[in-house]
CSV table of C-alpha atoms and ligand atoms in Angstrom, one decimal:
chain,number,residue,atom,x,y,z
Q,163,UNK,CA,18.8,-10.9,-3.6
Q,164,UNK,CA,17.5,-11.1,-7.1
Q,165,UNK,CA,19.8,-13.3,-9.7
Q,166,UNK,CA,20.9,-10.3,-11.5
Q,167,UNK,CA,22.3,-8.8,-8.2
Q,168,UNK,CA,23.7,-12.1,-7.4
Q,169,UNK,CA,25.9,-11.8,-10.6
Q,170,UNK,CA,26.9,-8.3,-9.7
Q,171,UNK,CA,24.6,-6.7,-12.4
Q,172,UNK,CA,22.0,-4.0,-11.9
Q,173,UNK,CA,19.3,-4.0,-14.1
Q,174,UNK,CA,20.7,-1.0,-16.2
Q,175,UNK,CA,23.9,-3.1,-16.8
Q,176,UNK,CA,22.1,-6.4,-17.7
Q,177,UNK,CA,23.2,-8.3,-20.7
Q,178,UNK,CA,26.9,-8.8,-22.1
Q,179,UNK,CA,29.6,-6.8,-20.6
Q,180,UNK,CA,30.0,-5.0,-23.8
Q,181,UNK,CA,26.3,-3.9,-23.6
Q,182,UNK,CA,26.9,-2.4,-20.1
Q,183,UNK,CA,29.1,0.4,-21.7
Q,184,UNK,CA,26.7,1.3,-24.5
Q,185,UNK,CA,25.4,4.5,-22.7
Q,186,UNK,CA,28.9,5.8,-22.3
Q,187,UNK,CA,29.8,5.9,-26.2
Q,188,UNK,CA,30.6,9.5,-27.4
Q,189,UNK,CA,27.8,11.0,-29.4
Q,190,UNK,CA,29.8,10.5,-32.5
Q,191,UNK,CA,29.6,6.7,-32.2
Q,192,UNK,CA,25.8,7.0,-33.0
Q,193,UNK,CA,26.8,7.9,-36.5
Q,194,UNK,CA,29.0,4.9,-36.9
Q,195,UNK,CA,26.6,2.2,-38.4
Q,196,UNK,CA,27.1,-0.7,-40.7
Q,197,UNK,CA,26.6,0.1,-44.4
Q,198,UNK,CA,24.2,-1.7,-46.6
Q,199,UNK,CA,27.0,-3.0,-48.5
Q,200,UNK,CA,28.6,-4.5,-45.2
Q,201,UNK,CA,25.4,-6.3,-44.4
Q,202,UNK,CA,25.4,-7.8,-48.0
Q,203,UNK,CA,28.7,-9.2,-48.2
Q,204,UNK,CA,28.1,-12.4,-46.4
Q,205,UNK,CA,25.2,-13.2,-48.6
Q,206,UNK,CA,26.7,-12.0,-51.9
Q,207,UNK,CA,30.0,-13.9,-51.4
Q,208,UNK,CA,28.1,-17.4,-51.5
Q,209,UNK,CA,29.3,-19.1,-54.6
Q,210,UNK,CA,25.8,-19.6,-56.2
Q,211,UNK,CA,25.1,-16.0,-56.0
Q,212,UNK,CA,26.1,-13.8,-59.0
Q,213,UNK,CA,27.1,-10.7,-56.9
Q,214,UNK,CA,26.6,-7.4,-58.9
Q,215,UNK,CA,27.0,-5.8,-55.4
Q,216,UNK,CA,30.6,-5.4,-54.2
Q,217,UNK,CA,33.1,-3.3,-55.7
Q,218,UNK,CA,36.1,-5.4,-55.4
Q,219,UNK,CA,38.9,-4.9,-58.0
Q,220,UNK,CA,39.6,-8.4,-60.0
Q,221,UNK,CA,43.0,-8.7,-58.6
Q,222,UNK,CA,43.4,-12.0,-60.1
Q,223,UNK,CA,44.4,-10.1,-63.2
Q,224,UNK,CA,47.8,-9.3,-61.7
Q,225,UNK,CA,50.9,-11.3,-62.4
Q,226,UNK,CA,50.9,-12.6,-58.7
Q,227,UNK,CA,54.2,-14.5,-59.2
Q,228,UNK,CA,55.7,-11.1,-59.9
Q,229,UNK,CA,54.2,-9.5,-56.8
Q,230,UNK,CA,55.5,-12.4,-54.9
Q,231,UNK,CA,59.0,-12.0,-56.3
Q,232,UNK,CA,58.9,-8.3,-55.7
Q,233,UNK,CA,57.7,-8.5,-52.1
Q,234,UNK,CA,60.5,-11.3,-51.3
Q,235,UNK,CA,63.1,-9.3,-53.0
Q,236,UNK,CA,62.1,-6.0,-50.9
Q,237,UNK,CA,62.6,-7.9,-47.6
Q,238,UNK,CA,65.9,-9.5,-48.8
Q,239,UNK,CA,67.5,-6.4,-49.9
Q,240,UNK,CA,65.8,-3.4,-48.1
Q,241,UNK,CA,64.3,-5.3,-45.0
Q,242,UNK,CA,65.8,-3.0,-42.4
Q,243,UNK,CA,64.0,0.1,-43.9
Q,244,UNK,CA,60.9,-1.8,-45.1
Q,245,UNK,CA,60.2,-3.3,-41.6
Q,246,UNK,CA,61.0,0.0,-39.8
Q,247,UNK,CA,58.8,3.0,-38.8
Q,248,UNK,CA,58.6,5.5,-41.5
Q,249,UNK,CA,57.7,9.2,-41.6
Q,250,UNK,CA,54.0,10.4,-41.1
Q,251,UNK,CA,53.9,12.1,-44.5
Q,252,UNK,CA,54.9,8.7,-46.3
Q,253,UNK,CA,57.9,7.5,-48.3
Q,254,UNK,CA,59.6,10.4,-50.2
Q,255,UNK,CA,60.3,8.3,-53.3
Q,256,UNK,CA,56.8,6.9,-53.4
Q,257,UNK,CA,55.4,10.5,-53.2
Q,258,UNK,CA,57.6,11.4,-56.3
Q,259,UNK,CA,56.3,8.1,-58.2
Q,260,UNK,CA,52.7,9.5,-57.1
Q,261,UNK,CA,53.3,12.8,-58.9
Q,262,UNK,CA,54.2,11.0,-62.0
Q,263,UNK,CA,51.0,9.0,-61.8
Q,264,UNK,CA,48.9,12.1,-61.4
Q,265,UNK,CA,50.7,13.9,-64.3
Q,266,UNK,CA,48.6,11.5,-66.4
Q,267,UNK,CA,45.5,13.6,-65.4
Q,268,UNK,CA,47.1,16.9,-66.1
Q,269,UNK,CA,48.2,17.6,-62.3
Q,270,UNK,CA,51.6,19.2,-61.8
Q,271,UNK,CA,52.5,18.9,-58.1
Q,272,UNK,CA,55.6,18.4,-55.9
Q,273,UNK,CA,56.1,15.4,-53.7
Q,274,UNK,CA,56.0,18.0,-50.8
Q,275,UNK,CA,52.4,18.3,-51.0
Q,276,UNK,CA,51.5,14.6,-50.9
Q,277,UNK,CA,50.6,12.7,-48.0
Q,278,UNK,CA,50.5,8.9,-48.4
Q,279,UNK,CA,47.5,7.3,-46.5
Q,280,UNK,CA,46.0,3.9,-45.7
Q,281,UNK,CA,43.8,3.9,-48.9
Q,282,UNK,CA,42.0,6.8,-50.1
Q,283,UNK,CA,39.7,6.0,-47.2
Q,284,UNK,CA,41.8,7.1,-44.8
Q,285,UNK,CA,42.4,10.2,-46.7
Q,286,UNK,CA,38.7,10.7,-46.4
Q,287,UNK,CA,38.6,10.3,-42.7
Q,288,UNK,CA,41.4,12.6,-42.0
Q,289,UNK,CA,40.3,15.5,-44.2
Q,290,UNK,CA,36.9,15.1,-42.5
Q,291,UNK,CA,38.5,15.0,-39.1
Q,292,UNK,CA,40.4,18.2,-39.7
Q,293,UNK,CA,37.5,20.2,-41.1
Q,294,UNK,CA,34.1,19.0,-39.7
Q,295,UNK,CA,32.5,20.0,-36.4
Q,296,UNK,CA,29.2,18.4,-35.6
Q,297,UNK,CA,26.7,20.1,-37.6
Q,298,UNK,CA,28.9,21.4,-40.3
Q,299,UNK,CA,27.6,21.0,-44.0
Q,300,UNK,CA,29.4,18.6,-46.5
Q,301,UNK,CA,28.0,18.9,-50.1
Q,302,UNK,CA,28.0,15.6,-52.0
Q,303,UNK,CA,26.4,14.4,-55.2
Q,304,UNK,CA,23.2,12.6,-54.7
Q,305,UNK,CA,24.1,9.5,-54.8
Q,306,UNK,CA,27.6,9.4,-53.3
Q,307,UNK,CA,30.3,6.7,-52.3
Q,308,UNK,CA,28.8,5.0,-49.2
Q,309,UNK,CA,32.1,4.9,-47.5
Q,310,UNK,CA,32.4,8.8,-47.5
Q,311,UNK,CA,28.8,9.0,-46.1
Q,312,UNK,CA,29.9,6.8,-43.4
Q,313,UNK,CA,33.0,8.8,-42.4
Q,314,UNK,CA,30.8,12.1,-42.8
Q,315,UNK,CA,28.1,10.6,-40.4
Q,316,UNK,CA,30.8,9.5,-38.1
Q,317,UNK,CA,32.2,13.0,-37.6
Q,318,UNK,CA,28.5,14.2,-37.4
Q,319,UNK,CA,28.4,16.2,-40.6
Q,320,UNK,CA,25.2,17.2,-42.3
Q,321,UNK,CA,25.3,15.9,-45.8
Q,322,UNK,CA,23.3,17.9,-48.3
Q,323,UNK,CA,23.2,16.2,-51.8
Q,324,UNK,CA,23.5,17.9,-55.1
Q,325,UNK,CA,21.7,16.3,-57.9
Q,326,UNK,CA,23.5,14.5,-61.0
Q,327,UNK,CA,22.5,13.9,-64.4
Q,328,UNK,CA,24.1,11.7,-67.2
Q,329,UNK,CA,26.8,14.5,-67.5
Q,330,UNK,CA,27.7,14.4,-63.6
Q,331,UNK,CA,26.9,17.0,-60.8
Q,332,UNK,CA,24.6,19.6,-61.9
Q,333,UNK,CA,26.3,23.0,-61.6
Q,334,UNK,CA,23.0,24.9,-61.2
Q,335,UNK,CA,22.1,22.7,-58.3
Q,336,UNK,CA,25.4,23.2,-56.8
Q,337,UNK,CA,25.0,27.0,-57.0
Q,338,UNK,CA,21.4,27.1,-55.7
Q,339,UNK,CA,22.4,24.8,-52.9
Q,340,UNK,CA,25.1,26.8,-51.9
Q,341,UNK,CA,23.1,30.2,-51.8
Q,342,UNK,CA,20.0,28.6,-49.9
Q,343,UNK,CA,22.5,27.0,-47.3
Q,344,UNK,CA,24.5,30.0,-46.8
Q,345,UNK,CA,21.6,32.3,-46.6
Q,346,UNK,CA,20.1,30.1,-43.8
Q,347,UNK,CA,23.3,30.5,-42.1
Q,348,UNK,CA,25.1,27.1,-42.5
Q,349,UNK,CA,28.5,26.6,-42.6
Q,350,UNK,CA,29.6,24.6,-45.6
Q,351,UNK,CA,32.9,22.9,-45.1
Q,352,UNK,CA,33.7,21.4,-48.6
Q,353,UNK,CA,32.2,19.7,-51.7
Q,354,UNK,CA,32.9,16.0,-51.7
Q,355,UNK,CA,32.9,15.0,-55.5
Q,356,UNK,CA,33.7,11.9,-57.5
Q,357,UNK,CA,33.8,13.7,-60.9
Q,358,UNK,CA,35.1,10.6,-62.9
Q,359,UNK,CA,33.4,7.5,-63.3
Q,360,UNK,CA,31.3,7.9,-60.5
Q,361,UNK,CA,30.7,5.4,-57.5
Q,362,UNK,CA,27.9,4.6,-57.7
Q,363,UNK,CA,26.4,6.7,-60.5
Q,364,UNK,CA,28.7,5.3,-63.4
Q,365,UNK,CA,28.7,9.1,-64.8
Q,366,UNK,CA,31.5,11.5,-65.4
Q,367,UNK,CA,31.6,15.1,-65.1
Q,368,UNK,CA,31.8,16.8,-68.5
Q,369,UNK,CA,34.5,19.1,-69.2
Q,370,UNK,CA,32.5,22.3,-69.4
Q,371,UNK,CA,30.9,21.7,-66.2
Q,372,UNK,CA,34.3,21.0,-64.5
Q,373,UNK,CA,35.2,24.5,-65.0
Q,374,UNK,CA,31.8,25.7,-63.8
Q,375,UNK,CA,32.0,23.7,-60.6
Q,376,UNK,CA,35.5,25.1,-60.0
Q,377,UNK,CA,34.3,28.6,-60.5
Q,378,UNK,CA,31.1,28.3,-58.5
Q,379,UNK,CA,33.2,26.8,-55.5
Q,380,UNK,CA,35.8,29.5,-55.7
Q,381,UNK,CA,33.3,32.4,-55.9
Q,382,UNK,CA,31.6,30.8,-52.6
Q,383,UNK,CA,34.9,30.2,-50.9
Q,384,UNK,CA,34.2,26.2,-50.7
Q,385,UNK,CA,37.0,23.8,-50.7
Q,386,UNK,CA,36.5,20.7,-53.3
Q,387,UNK,CA,37.4,17.4,-52.2
Q,388,UNK,CA,38.1,15.6,-55.5
Q,389,UNK,CA,38.0,11.6,-54.9
Q,390,UNK,CA,39.4,9.9,-57.9
Q,391,UNK,CA,40.3,6.4,-57.5
Q,392,UNK,CA,38.8,5.4,-61.0
Q,393,UNK,CA,40.3,8.1,-63.1
Q,394,UNK,CA,42.8,5.8,-64.9
Q,395,UNK,CA,40.2,3.2,-65.6
Q,396,UNK,CA,38.7,4.9,-68.5
Q,397,UNK,CA,37.6,2.6,-71.6
Q,398,UNK,CA,37.9,5.2,-74.3
Q,399,UNK,CA,40.5,7.9,-74.9
Q,400,UNK,CA,42.9,9.7,-72.6
Q,401,UNK,CA,42.2,10.4,-68.8
Q,402,UNK,CA,40.0,13.1,-68.0
Q,403,UNK,CA,41.7,16.2,-66.6
Q,404,UNK,CA,41.4,16.2,-62.9
Q,405,UNK,CA,39.7,19.3,-61.1
Q,406,UNK,CA,42.9,19.8,-59.1
Q,407,UNK,CA,44.8,20.3,-62.3
Q,408,UNK,CA,43.0,23.7,-62.9
Q,409,UNK,CA,42.9,24.9,-59.3
Q,410,UNK,CA,45.8,23.8,-56.9
Q,411,UNK,CA,44.7,25.9,-54.2
Q,412,UNK,CA,41.0,25.1,-54.0
Q,413,UNK,CA,41.3,21.4,-54.4
Q,414,UNK,CA,42.3,18.6,-52.2
Q,415,UNK,CA,42.8,15.6,-54.5
Q,416,UNK,CA,42.4,12.0,-53.3
Q,417,UNK,CA,44.0,9.1,-55.1
Q,418,UNK,CA,44.4,5.4,-54.7
Q,419,UNK,CA,46.4,2.3,-55.9
Q,420,UNK,CA,43.6,0.1,-55.0
Q,421,UNK,CA,42.1,0.0,-58.4
Q,422,UNK,CA,45.1,0.5,-60.7
Q,423,UNK,CA,47.2,-2.1,-58.5
Q,424,UNK,CA,45.6,-3.8,-55.5
Q,425,UNK,CA,43.5,-2.7,-52.6
Q,426,UNK,CA,45.5,-5.2,-50.3
Q,427,UNK,CA,48.4,-2.7,-50.2
Q,428,UNK,CA,46.1,0.0,-48.7
Q,429,UNK,CA,48.1,2.7,-50.2
Q,430,UNK,CA,46.2,5.8,-51.3
Q,431,UNK,CA,47.3,9.6,-50.8
Q,432,UNK,CA,45.9,13.2,-50.5
Q,433,UNK,CA,47.4,16.0,-52.5
Q,434,UNK,CA,46.7,19.3,-50.6
Q,435,UNK,CA,47.4,23.0,-50.5
Q,436,UNK,CA,50.4,23.4,-48.1
Q,437,UNK,CA,48.5,24.3,-44.9
Q,438,UNK,CA,45.9,21.5,-45.2
Q,439,UNK,CA,48.9,19.2,-45.9
Q,440,UNK,CA,50.6,20.1,-42.6
Q,441,UNK,CA,47.5,19.4,-40.9
Q,442,UNK,CA,46.9,16.0,-42.6
Q,443,UNK,CA,50.3,14.9,-41.6
Q,444,UNK,CA,49.6,15.8,-38.2
Q,445,UNK,CA,46.2,14.0,-38.2
Q,446,UNK,CA,48.0,11.0,-39.9
Q,447,UNK,CA,50.5,10.8,-37.0
Q,448,UNK,CA,47.9,10.9,-34.5
Q,449,UNK,CA,46.1,8.1,-36.1
Q,450,UNK,CA,48.7,5.5,-37.3
Q,451,UNK,CA,52.1,7.3,-36.3
Q,452,UNK,CA,53.3,6.3,-39.9
Q,453,UNK,CA,51.7,4.2,-42.7
Q,454,UNK,CA,53.5,0.7,-43.4
Q,455,UNK,CA,56.8,1.2,-44.7
Q,456,UNK,CA,56.7,-2.3,-46.1
Q,457,UNK,CA,53.4,-1.7,-48.5
Q,458,UNK,CA,54.7,1.8,-49.4
Q,459,UNK,CA,58.2,0.3,-50.7
Q,460,UNK,CA,56.4,-2.6,-52.3
Q,461,UNK,CA,54.3,-0.1,-54.3
Q,462,UNK,CA,57.2,2.1,-54.9
Q,463,UNK,CA,59.2,-1.1,-56.2
Q,464,UNK,CA,56.3,-1.9,-58.4
Q,465,UNK,CA,56.1,1.3,-59.9
Q,466,UNK,CA,59.9,1.5,-60.4
Q,467,UNK,CA,60.5,-1.9,-62.0
Q,468,UNK,CA,57.1,-3.3,-63.7
Q,469,UNK,CA,55.3,-2.0,-66.7
Q,470,UNK,CA,52.4,-0.4,-64.5
Q,471,UNK,CA,51.0,1.7,-67.5
Q,472,UNK,CA,50.4,-1.7,-69.2
Q,473,UNK,CA,48.9,-3.2,-66.3
Q,474,UNK,CA,46.4,-0.4,-66.0
Q,475,UNK,CA,45.5,-0.9,-69.8
Q,476,UNK,CA,45.1,-4.8,-69.0
Q,477,UNK,CA,42.3,-3.8,-66.2
Q,478,UNK,CA,40.8,-1.3,-68.5
Q,479,UNK,CA,40.3,-3.9,-71.2
Q,480,UNK,CA,38.9,-6.6,-68.8
Q,481,UNK,CA,36.4,-4.0,-67.1
Q,482,UNK,CA,35.4,-2.8,-70.4
Q,483,UNK,CA,34.5,-6.3,-71.6
Q,484,UNK,CA,32.5,-6.9,-68.4
Q,485,UNK,CA,31.1,-3.2,-68.6
Q,486,UNK,CA,29.8,-4.3,-72.2
Q,487,UNK,CA,28.5,-7.6,-71.0
Q,488,UNK,CA,26.3,-5.8,-68.5
Q,489,UNK,CA,25.0,-3.1,-70.6
Q,490,UNK,CA,24.2,-5.7,-73.2
Q,491,UNK,CA,22.4,-7.9,-70.9
Q,492,UNK,CA,20.5,-5.1,-69.7
Q,493,UNK,CA,19.6,-4.0,-73.0
Q,494,UNK,CA,18.5,-7.4,-74.0
Q,495,UNK,CA,16.8,-8.5,-70.9
Q,496,UNK,CA,15.5,-5.9,-68.5
Q,497,UNK,CA,11.9,-5.1,-68.6
Q,498,UNK,CA,10.6,-1.8,-70.2
Q,499,UNK,CA,10.6,1.1,-67.5
Q,500,UNK,CA,13.9,0.2,-66.0
Q,501,UNK,CA,16.7,2.8,-66.9
Q,502,UNK,CA,20.4,2.8,-66.2
Q,503,UNK,CA,23.5,4.8,-66.8
Q,504,UNK,CA,26.2,3.8,-69.4
Q,505,UNK,CA,29.5,4.3,-67.6
Q,506,UNK,CA,32.7,5.2,-69.7
Q,507,UNK,CA,34.9,3.8,-67.0
Q,508,UNK,CA,35.1,2.6,-63.6
Q,509,UNK,CA,33.1,-0.3,-62.0
Q,510,UNK,CA,29.5,0.7,-61.7
Q,511,UNK,CA,26.2,1.1,-63.2
Q,512,UNK,CA,23.2,2.9,-61.6
Q,513,UNK,CA,19.8,1.7,-62.4
Q,514,UNK,CA,16.4,3.0,-61.7
Q,515,UNK,CA,13.3,0.9,-61.3
Q,516,UNK,CA,10.0,1.7,-62.6
Q,517,UNK,CA,7.4,3.6,-60.2
Q,518,UNK,CA,5.9,1.5,-57.5
Q,519,UNK,CA,9.0,-0.7,-57.1
Q,520,UNK,CA,11.4,-0.5,-54.0
Q,521,UNK,CA,15.0,-2.1,-54.6
Q,522,UNK,CA,15.6,-2.9,-50.8
Q,523,UNK,CA,12.1,-4.7,-50.7
Q,524,UNK,CA,13.0,-6.8,-53.7
Q,525,UNK,CA,16.5,-7.8,-52.6
Q,526,UNK,CA,15.6,-10.8,-50.5
Q,527,UNK,CA,13.7,-12.1,-53.7
Q,528,UNK,CA,16.6,-11.3,-55.8
Q,529,UNK,CA,19.0,-13.3,-53.5
Q,530,UNK,CA,16.7,-16.2,-53.3
Q,531,UNK,CA,17.0,-16.1,-57.1
Q,532,UNK,CA,21.0,-16.0,-56.5
Q,533,UNK,CA,21.7,-12.7,-57.7
Q,534,UNK,CA,22.6,-9.7,-55.4
Q,535,UNK,CA,22.9,-5.8,-56.0
Q,536,UNK,CA,23.2,-2.8,-53.5
Q,537,UNK,CA,19.8,-1.1,-52.9
Q,538,UNK,CA,20.1,2.7,-53.7
Q,539,UNK,CA,19.3,4.0,-50.2
Q,540,UNK,CA,22.6,3.3,-48.9
Q,541,UNK,CA,24.0,6.0,-51.2
Q,542,UNK,CA,22.0,8.9,-49.9
Q,543,UNK,CA,22.1,10.3,-46.4
Q,544,UNK,CA,18.4,11.6,-46.7
Q,545,UNK,CA,16.6,8.3,-47.4
Q,546,UNK,CA,16.2,8.7,-51.1
Q,547,UNK,CA,17.2,6.0,-53.6
Q,548,UNK,CA,14.4,3.7,-52.9
Q,549,UNK,CA,13.9,2.8,-56.6
Q,550,UNK,CA,17.5,2.6,-57.3
Q,551,UNK,CA,20.3,0.1,-57.3
Q,552,UNK,CA,23.9,-0.2,-57.9
Q,553,UNK,CA,25.1,-2.9,-60.3
Q,554,UNK,CA,28.9,-3.6,-60.3
Q,555,UNK,CA,30.7,-5.4,-63.1
Q,556,UNK,CA,34.1,-5.5,-61.9
Q,557,UNK,CA,34.2,-8.9,-60.3
Q,558,UNK,CA,32.2,-11.4,-62.2
Q,559,UNK,CA,33.2,-13.0,-65.6
Q,560,UNK,CA,31.1,-11.7,-68.4
Q,561,UNK,CA,28.9,-14.9,-68.6
Q,562,UNK,CA,28.1,-14.8,-65.0
Q,563,UNK,CA,27.1,-11.0,-65.2
Q,564,UNK,CA,24.6,-12.0,-68.1
Q,565,UNK,CA,23.2,-14.7,-66.1
Q,566,UNK,CA,22.9,-12.4,-63.1
Q,567,UNK,CA,20.9,-9.9,-65.1
Q,568,UNK,CA,18.8,-12.6,-66.4
Q,569,UNK,CA,17.9,-13.5,-62.8
Q,570,UNK,CA,17.4,-10.0,-61.7
Q,571,UNK,CA,15.2,-9.2,-64.8
Q,572,UNK,CA,13.0,-12.3,-63.8
Q,573,UNK,CA,12.6,-10.8,-60.3
Q,574,UNK,CA,11.8,-7.2,-61.6
Q,575,UNK,CA,9.3,-8.7,-64.0
Q,576,UNK,CA,7.6,-10.5,-61.1
Q,577,UNK,CA,7.6,-7.6,-59.2
Q,578,UNK,CA,5.8,-5.5,-61.9
Q,579,UNK,CA,3.1,-8.2,-62.3
Q,580,UNK,CA,2.3,-7.9,-58.6
Q,581,UNK,CA,2.4,-4.1,-58.9
Q,582,UNK,CA,-0.1,-4.5,-62.0
Q,583,UNK,CA,-2.4,-7.2,-60.5
Q,584,UNK,CA,-2.7,-5.8,-56.8
Q,585,UNK,CA,-1.7,-2.4,-57.3
Q,586,UNK,CA,1.4,-2.8,-55.3
Q,587,UNK,CA,4.7,-4.5,-55.6
Q,588,UNK,CA,6.5,-6.0,-52.5
Q,589,UNK,CA,6.3,-3.2,-49.9
Q,590,UNK,CA,9.4,-1.7,-48.3
Q,591,UNK,CA,10.0,-3.4,-45.0
Q,592,UNK,CA,8.2,-6.7,-46.1
Q,593,UNK,CA,10.4,-9.7,-45.4
Q,594,UNK,CA,9.7,-11.3,-48.8
Q,595,UNK,CA,8.5,-14.6,-49.7
Q,596,UNK,CA,12.0,-16.0,-49.4
Q,597,UNK,CA,13.8,-13.9,-46.8
Q,598,UNK,CA,17.4,-15.1,-47.0
Q,599,UNK,CA,18.2,-15.0,-43.3
Q,600,UNK,CA,19.7,-12.7,-40.8
Q,601,UNK,CA,22.7,-11.8,-43.1
Q,602,UNK,CA,20.6,-8.9,-44.5
Q,603,UNK,CA,19.4,-7.6,-41.4
Z,787,PMP,N1,36.5,6.6,-52.8
Z,787,PMP,C1,35.6,5.9,-53.7
Z,787,PMP,C2,34.9,6.6,-54.6
Z,787,PMP,C3,35.8,4.5,-53.7
Z,787,PMP,O1,34.8,3.9,-54.6
Z,787,PMP,C4,36.5,3.8,-52.8
Z,787,PMP,C5,36.6,2.4,-52.7
Z,787,PMP,N2,35.4,1.7,-53.2
Z,787,PMP,C6,37.4,4.6,-52.0
Z,787,PMP,C7,37.4,5.8,-52.0
Z,787,PMP,C8,38.4,4.0,-51.0
Z,787,PMP,O2,39.2,3.1,-51.6
Z,787,PMP,P1,40.8,2.7,-50.9
Z,787,PMP,O3,40.6,3.2,-49.6
Z,787,PMP,O4,41.0,1.3,-51.2
Z,787,PMP,O5,41.7,3.6,-51.4
């Protein structure tokens, strides 16, 4: 008897007990892989590292005492409701309040068409679950939000990217891609788009293009999923008009309190045409029965009793100052040949490195120099983005942002010298001189 058999293991089930079941996973589990951002979190959160990587809202800017009192008051006054199960669609009063928030972006909607979800991430999951069969096509900007790509991949969707420029998604590219895909017999289930203050692109779809995108999708019979967590975080002027405002029947709108209040409440929502709304509620019930009554009522209480518009203004000013710090530092310190977007709101700048440089390959060096960013490839489903990187300015203080850019500029300068001396910079897959360890695996 071999040692394995002695322990009740056949060669096929050697290893840990969990390993033994790997071959039993459903096919869709293959698409569930950790994002590049996840792998980065451990390194980027070391105090000596300036993290331009994560997209964490600066919740410290909230009056936390007020939040504490509000929560305590909620339990004391409405405990039996707040601590009870709720409805699958979400608290009716909160849904009314959500409609008031959406009115700031030109949306006229009734509370009946809103489904409250566990962040807009869950809304993305539910919408994908009810629409996608394996192999169906989802159109998405290239680059696109990494969390949405992860969800699409988990449901075995085929993501086809549409190009973007400084004015957002390019309508001609959208029209051509739809034509080519449909001619080849593909089923396109929806266009997933982040029209305002794009993550990671940092750009906004201009007003003329909004109408074009709506027209193209309407003509082709393609549903639009408009993901808009940053729409109220613009630095200049009034909020942009949402796509949903001009086509209630052809757009599912996703919103969130994660950036305008705090992600810890995990309150987001979907606004959908009636039939889709019904399916979303069923999918919601199947996933979680009902969202937490407690956090829904807490958000409702916050909106009812606190100056939430003023708080959004505070966030906008804070993020504007940080955006300025990042853009000024990039202008002052980055070597020639590096380019980047200039966001009018939101959290992110999208930078492109000169020819011959690979952002993933230089990340270990950057971390060794105590600065982190997210390499561009994580934001594409087709392996593009190797010369690009996402830089976020939402979390570090302005002086830290400048220091981070100084360190990053030094690393890129070094890469350019390598490239110019040896004809190649650090190649992709090269561990780098100062590999920071398994965290980046
Ligand atoms: N969509 C986009 C574009 C995002 O950037 C995020 C968060 N980073 C989400 C959706 C999900 O946010 P939440 O679930 O916290 O609402």
